[in-house]
Tab-separated table of C-alpha atoms in Angstrom:
chain	number	residue	atom	x	y	z
A	22	UNK	CA	-8.121	-23.485	-72.178
A	23	UNK	CA	-7.553	-20.561	-69.844
A	24	UNK	CA	-7.400	-21.112	-66.097
A	25	UNK	CA	-10.242	-19.543	-64.108
A	26	UNK	CA	-9.357	-16.068	-62.796
A	27	UNK	CA	-7.910	-15.774	-59.303
A	28	UNK	CA	-10.547	-14.903	-56.747
A	29	UNK	CA	-10.588	-11.348	-55.435
A	30	UNK	CA	-8.979	-10.739	-52.056
A	31	UNK	CA	-11.443	-11.388	-49.230
A	32	UNK	CA	-13.219	-8.393	-47.764
A	33	UNK	CA	-13.211	-10.028	-44.309
A	34	UNK	CA	-9.571	-10.384	-43.302
A	35	UNK	CA	-10.247	-11.471	-39.717
A	36	UNK	CA	-8.763	-14.697	-38.393
A	37	UNK	CA	-10.923	-17.706	-39.232
A	38	UNK	CA	-11.400	-20.158	-36.348
A	39	UNK	CA	-12.957	-23.486	-37.358
A	40	UNK	CA	-13.945	-21.845	-40.616
A	41	UNK	CA	-15.713	-18.860	-39.044
A	42	UNK	CA	-14.343	-15.299	-38.748
A	43	UNK	CA	-13.385	-14.048	-35.278
A	44	UNK	CA	-12.337	-10.570	-34.199
A	45	UNK	CA	-9.242	-11.870	-32.400
A	46	UNK	CA	-7.519	-15.150	-31.658
A	47	UNK	CA	-4.253	-15.512	-29.734
A	48	UNK	CA	-1.066	-16.927	-31.164
A	49	UNK	CA	-0.165	-19.579	-30.235
A	50	UNK	CA	-3.723	-20.905	-30.051
A	51	UNK	CA	-5.059	-21.521	-26.507
A	52	UNK	CA	-4.961	-25.285	-27.021
A	53	UNK	CA	-1.168	-25.195	-26.954
A	54	UNK	CA	-1.145	-23.866	-23.388
A	55	UNK	CA	-2.847	-27.075	-22.241
A	56	UNK	CA	-0.804	-29.385	-24.443
A	57	UNK	CA	2.209	-31.619	-24.138
A	58	UNK	CA	4.824	-32.287	-26.788
A	59	UNK	CA	4.398	-35.637	-28.509
A	60	UNK	CA	6.904	-37.548	-30.609
A	61	UNK	CA	6.433	-36.972	-34.348
A	62	UNK	CA	6.403	-40.153	-36.391
A	63	UNK	CA	8.588	-40.299	-39.489
A	64	UNK	CA	8.534	-41.707	-42.999
A	65	UNK	CA	8.843	-45.487	-42.940
A	66	UNK	CA	6.702	-46.008	-39.838
A	67	UNK	CA	3.642	-48.122	-40.608
A	68	UNK	CA	1.060	-45.730	-39.171
A	69	UNK	CA	1.969	-43.090	-41.764
A	70	UNK	CA	1.464	-45.428	-44.693
A	71	UNK	CA	-2.090	-46.703	-44.191
A	72	UNK	CA	-5.474	-44.964	-43.942
A	73	UNK	CA	-6.539	-43.795	-40.495
A	74	UNK	CA	-9.688	-44.952	-38.752
A	75	UNK	CA	-12.691	-42.598	-38.639
A	76	UNK	CA	-13.651	-40.950	-35.360
A	77	UNK	CA	-16.864	-42.293	-33.836
A	78	UNK	CA	-16.748	-40.769	-30.340
A	79	UNK	CA	-16.858	-37.028	-29.688
A	80	UNK	CA	-16.879	-34.640	-26.752
A	81	UNK	CA	-14.446	-36.669	-24.653
A	82	UNK	CA	-11.666	-35.322	-22.455
A	83	UNK	CA	-9.260	-37.697	-24.184
A	84	UNK	CA	-10.020	-36.211	-27.599
A	85	UNK	CA	-9.655	-32.651	-26.291
A	86	UNK	CA	-6.286	-33.518	-24.759
A	87	UNK	CA	-5.071	-35.032	-28.014
A	88	UNK	CA	-6.000	-31.851	-29.907
A	89	UNK	CA	-4.217	-29.729	-27.289
A	90	UNK	CA	-1.125	-31.925	-27.558
A	91	UNK	CA	-1.166	-31.782	-31.345
A	92	UNK	CA	-1.331	-27.979	-31.369
A	93	UNK	CA	1.679	-27.659	-29.086
A	94	UNK	CA	3.617	-30.318	-30.996
A	95	UNK	CA	2.872	-28.500	-34.267
A	96	UNK	CA	4.124	-25.173	-32.924
A	97	UNK	CA	7.298	-26.703	-31.474
A	98	UNK	CA	8.030	-28.250	-34.882
A	99	UNK	CA	7.117	-24.992	-36.677
A	100	UNK	CA	4.413	-26.655	-38.707
A	101	UNK	CA	1.305	-25.217	-40.360
A	102	UNK	CA	-0.682	-28.433	-39.832
A	103	UNK	CA	-0.361	-31.794	-38.117
A	104	UNK	CA	-2.294	-35.045	-38.566
A	105	UNK	CA	-3.032	-37.510	-35.766
A	106	UNK	CA	-0.996	-40.327	-37.305
A	107	UNK	CA	1.996	-37.974	-37.191
A	108	UNK	CA	1.881	-38.327	-33.400
A	109	UNK	CA	1.206	-42.054	-33.496
A	110	UNK	CA	-2.588	-41.959	-33.191
A	111	UNK	CA	-4.750	-43.884	-35.657
A	112	UNK	CA	-7.557	-41.321	-36.041
A	113	UNK	CA	-8.899	-39.169	-38.869
A	114	UNK	CA	-8.027	-35.831	-37.291
A	115	UNK	CA	-5.742	-32.921	-38.092
A	116	UNK	CA	-5.059	-29.500	-36.603
A	117	UNK	CA	-3.852	-26.399	-38.400
A	118	UNK	CA	-2.708	-22.815	-37.929
A	119	UNK	CA	-1.948	-21.503	-41.390
A	120	UNK	CA	-2.228	-18.279	-43.380
A	121	UNK	CA	-3.515	-18.200	-46.936
A	122	UNK	CA	-1.870	-16.239	-49.727
A	123	UNK	CA	-3.894	-13.137	-48.791
A	124	UNK	CA	-2.532	-13.156	-45.236
A	125	UNK	CA	-5.745	-14.396	-43.612
A	126	UNK	CA	-4.957	-16.717	-40.704
A	127	UNK	CA	-6.893	-19.981	-40.360
A	128	UNK	CA	-6.764	-22.021	-37.149
A	129	UNK	CA	-8.634	-25.064	-35.907
A	130	UNK	CA	-9.080	-28.808	-36.095
A	131	UNK	CA	-11.254	-31.180	-38.095
A	132	UNK	CA	-12.236	-34.831	-37.714
A	133	UNK	CA	-13.232	-37.198	-40.516
A	134	UNK	CA	-12.365	-34.623	-43.189
A	135	UNK	CA	-13.502	-35.161	-46.761
A	136	UNK	CA	-12.248	-33.010	-49.632
A	137	UNK	CA	-14.890	-31.837	-52.067
A	138	UNK	CA	-14.394	-33.308	-55.511
A	139	UNK	CA	-13.257	-30.557	-57.925
A	140	UNK	CA	-15.677	-29.475	-60.634
A	141	UNK	CA	-14.296	-28.099	-63.876
A	142	UNK	CA	-10.682	-27.086	-64.488
A	143	UNK	CA	-8.470	-26.467	-61.463
A	144	UNK	CA	-5.745	-23.877	-61.066
A	145	UNK	CA	-2.625	-25.776	-59.994
A	146	UNK	CA	0.195	-24.048	-58.151
A	147	UNK	CA	3.633	-25.666	-57.956
A	148	UNK	CA	5.540	-24.374	-54.926
A	149	UNK	CA	7.890	-25.808	-52.325
A	150	UNK	CA	6.332	-28.232	-49.832
A	151	UNK	CA	7.728	-30.010	-46.798
A	152	UNK	CA	6.533	-32.323	-44.047
A	153	UNK	CA	7.226	-32.642	-40.325
A	154	UNK	CA	7.419	-36.419	-40.784
A	155	UNK	CA	10.062	-36.000	-43.494
A	156	UNK	CA	12.322	-33.662	-41.500
A	157	UNK	CA	14.472	-31.220	-43.422
A	158	UNK	CA	14.110	-31.072	-47.213
A	159	UNK	CA	11.381	-29.465	-49.316
A	160	UNK	CA	10.357	-29.955	-52.937
A	161	UNK	CA	8.021	-28.350	-55.442
A	162	UNK	CA	4.643	-30.056	-55.792
A	163	UNK	CA	1.550	-29.044	-57.735
A	164	UNK	CA	-1.602	-28.560	-55.653
A	165	UNK	CA	-4.982	-26.989	-56.359
A	166	UNK	CA	-5.100	-23.360	-55.186
A	167	UNK	CA	-8.649	-23.763	-53.834
A	168	UNK	CA	-10.249	-26.550	-51.818
A	169	UNK	CA	-13.165	-27.214	-49.480
A	170	UNK	CA	-13.016	-29.741	-46.634
A	171	UNK	CA	-16.071	-31.031	-44.781
A	172	UNK	CA	-15.959	-32.824	-41.453
A	173	UNK	CA	-16.741	-32.524	-37.743
A	174	UNK	CA	-15.388	-30.652	-34.744
A	175	UNK	CA	-14.419	-32.391	-31.502
A	176	UNK	CA	-18.028	-32.228	-30.268
A	177	UNK	CA	-19.421	-33.768	-33.434
A	178	UNK	CA	-20.714	-30.534	-34.971
A	179	UNK	CA	-20.419	-30.192	-38.771
A	180	UNK	CA	-17.587	-28.079	-40.179
A	181	UNK	CA	-16.936	-26.648	-43.629
A	182	UNK	CA	-13.425	-25.270	-44.124
A	183	UNK	CA	-12.535	-23.431	-47.314
A	184	UNK	CA	-8.949	-22.717	-48.254
A	185	UNK	CA	-7.102	-20.859	-50.976
A	186	UNK	CA	-3.422	-20.618	-51.830
A	187	UNK	CA	-1.056	-21.976	-49.195
A	188	UNK	CA	-3.919	-22.860	-46.833
A	189	UNK	CA	-5.548	-24.941	-49.571
A	190	UNK	CA	-2.200	-26.751	-49.885
A	191	UNK	CA	-2.192	-27.354	-46.125
A	192	UNK	CA	-5.697	-28.852	-46.179
A	193	UNK	CA	-4.775	-31.177	-49.046
A	194	UNK	CA	-1.465	-32.168	-47.423
A	195	UNK	CA	-3.065	-33.068	-44.083
A	196	UNK	CA	-5.967	-34.904	-45.746
A	197	UNK	CA	-3.390	-36.947	-47.655
A	198	UNK	CA	-1.815	-37.960	-44.335
A	199	UNK	CA	-5.090	-39.444	-43.123
A	200	UNK	CA	-5.247	-41.543	-46.289
A	201	UNK	CA	-1.767	-42.905	-45.621
A	202	UNK	CA	0.008	-40.709	-48.164
A	203	UNK	CA	3.005	-38.399	-47.689
A	204	UNK	CA	3.750	-35.538	-50.048
A	205	UNK	CA	6.835	-37.393	-51.281
A	206	UNK	CA	4.568	-40.176	-52.542
A	207	UNK	CA	3.352	-37.683	-55.163
A	208	UNK	CA	6.901	-36.946	-56.371
A	209	UNK	CA	8.813	-38.774	-59.115
A	210	UNK	CA	10.756	-41.742	-57.734
A	211	UNK	CA	14.119	-40.101	-58.383
A	212	UNK	CA	13.133	-36.953	-56.493
A	213	UNK	CA	11.681	-39.015	-53.672
A	214	UNK	CA	15.002	-40.852	-53.263
A	215	UNK	CA	16.815	-37.503	-53.138
A	216	UNK	CA	14.471	-36.241	-50.417
A	217	UNK	CA	14.942	-39.354	-48.305
A	218	UNK	CA	18.729	-39.078	-48.593
A	219	UNK	CA	18.603	-35.433	-47.486
A	220	UNK	CA	16.306	-36.358	-44.593
A	221	UNK	CA	18.837	-38.867	-43.320
A	222	UNK	CA	21.493	-36.139	-43.363
A	223	UNK	CA	19.358	-33.421	-41.746
A	224	UNK	CA	17.312	-35.408	-39.213
A	225	UNK	CA	19.605	-34.905	-36.216
A	226	UNK	CA	19.801	-31.145	-36.737
A	227	UNK	CA	16.021	-30.817	-37.114
A	228	UNK	CA	15.440	-32.831	-33.932
A	229	UNK	CA	17.897	-30.656	-32.016
A	230	UNK	CA	16.110	-27.502	-33.182
A	231	UNK	CA	12.739	-28.866	-32.102
A	232	UNK	CA	14.092	-29.836	-28.703
A	233	UNK	CA	15.540	-26.363	-28.214
A	234	UNK	CA	12.232	-24.703	-29.130
A	235	UNK	CA	10.351	-26.956	-26.722
A	236	UNK	CA	12.705	-25.919	-23.933
A	237	UNK	CA	12.329	-22.240	-24.845
A	238	UNK	CA	8.537	-22.616	-24.632
A	239	UNK	CA	8.745	-24.469	-21.340
A	240	UNK	CA	6.757	-27.251	-22.974
A	241	UNK	CA	5.861	-30.419	-21.138
A	242	UNK	CA	6.638	-33.689	-22.875
A	243	UNK	CA	4.149	-36.541	-22.860
A	244	UNK	CA	5.314	-39.725	-21.179
A	245	UNK	CA	6.526	-42.452	-23.491
A	246	UNK	CA	3.574	-44.567	-24.549
A	247	UNK	CA	0.881	-41.915	-24.064
A	248	UNK	CA	-0.038	-42.017	-27.753
A	249	UNK	CA	-0.464	-45.787	-27.628
A	250	UNK	CA	-3.202	-45.464	-24.995
A	251	UNK	CA	-5.598	-44.547	-27.765
A	252	UNK	CA	-8.025	-47.344	-28.662
A	253	UNK	CA	-7.329	-49.029	-31.972
A	254	UNK	CA	-10.617	-50.767	-32.744
A	255	UNK	CA	-12.885	-49.100	-35.324
A	256	UNK	CA	-15.778	-48.934	-32.866
A	257	UNK	CA	-13.800	-47.092	-30.226
A	258	UNK	CA	-11.590	-44.809	-32.308
């Protein structure tokens, strides 16, 4: 069976903010200017290996600050996306600033994301993938080259985010995080062991690079324990 043909390049090549085209949008995103650098959790920590709690409260200053902090933390770590449990917060939320394979930039956040179930055959692309919580190595992993994610913005308004190519990979990767899955969990056991061994060797260098970038950006660091101030009960998260 032949794969479906690749979609034509989009006619609207403007940056897409929260799924909607905008004439301009600064880089880094404005959220980063208000943010603080948070510690990134790493493979083996419990919060990365269990599903996150859904968001039930919206429009709060605390939620806005978390999103700001996550944007800055993502940029300092040179990531394309970052999930809340990667900064120690048990919440179904991720942020992203990622280009698709056609060079269209996508930037925003989404709470309680749900991936649309694929219909019919999917085109799978196997390219190198990495993770900020598995610092250092990358490995090839097959992902669908098109996906749609539905969820809410920080004020509780509905969002529909569509991604192709590398951005589709980003949306799937971050959604996996919120279900307690790392990309290495999708790899063969032998390859996963290799990645973990390389992470142990490269961790110190990656941390030093992140620290240097934070200093270059004049970034403020959150006080130890700030992430743990987030409520952990389902009703309050």
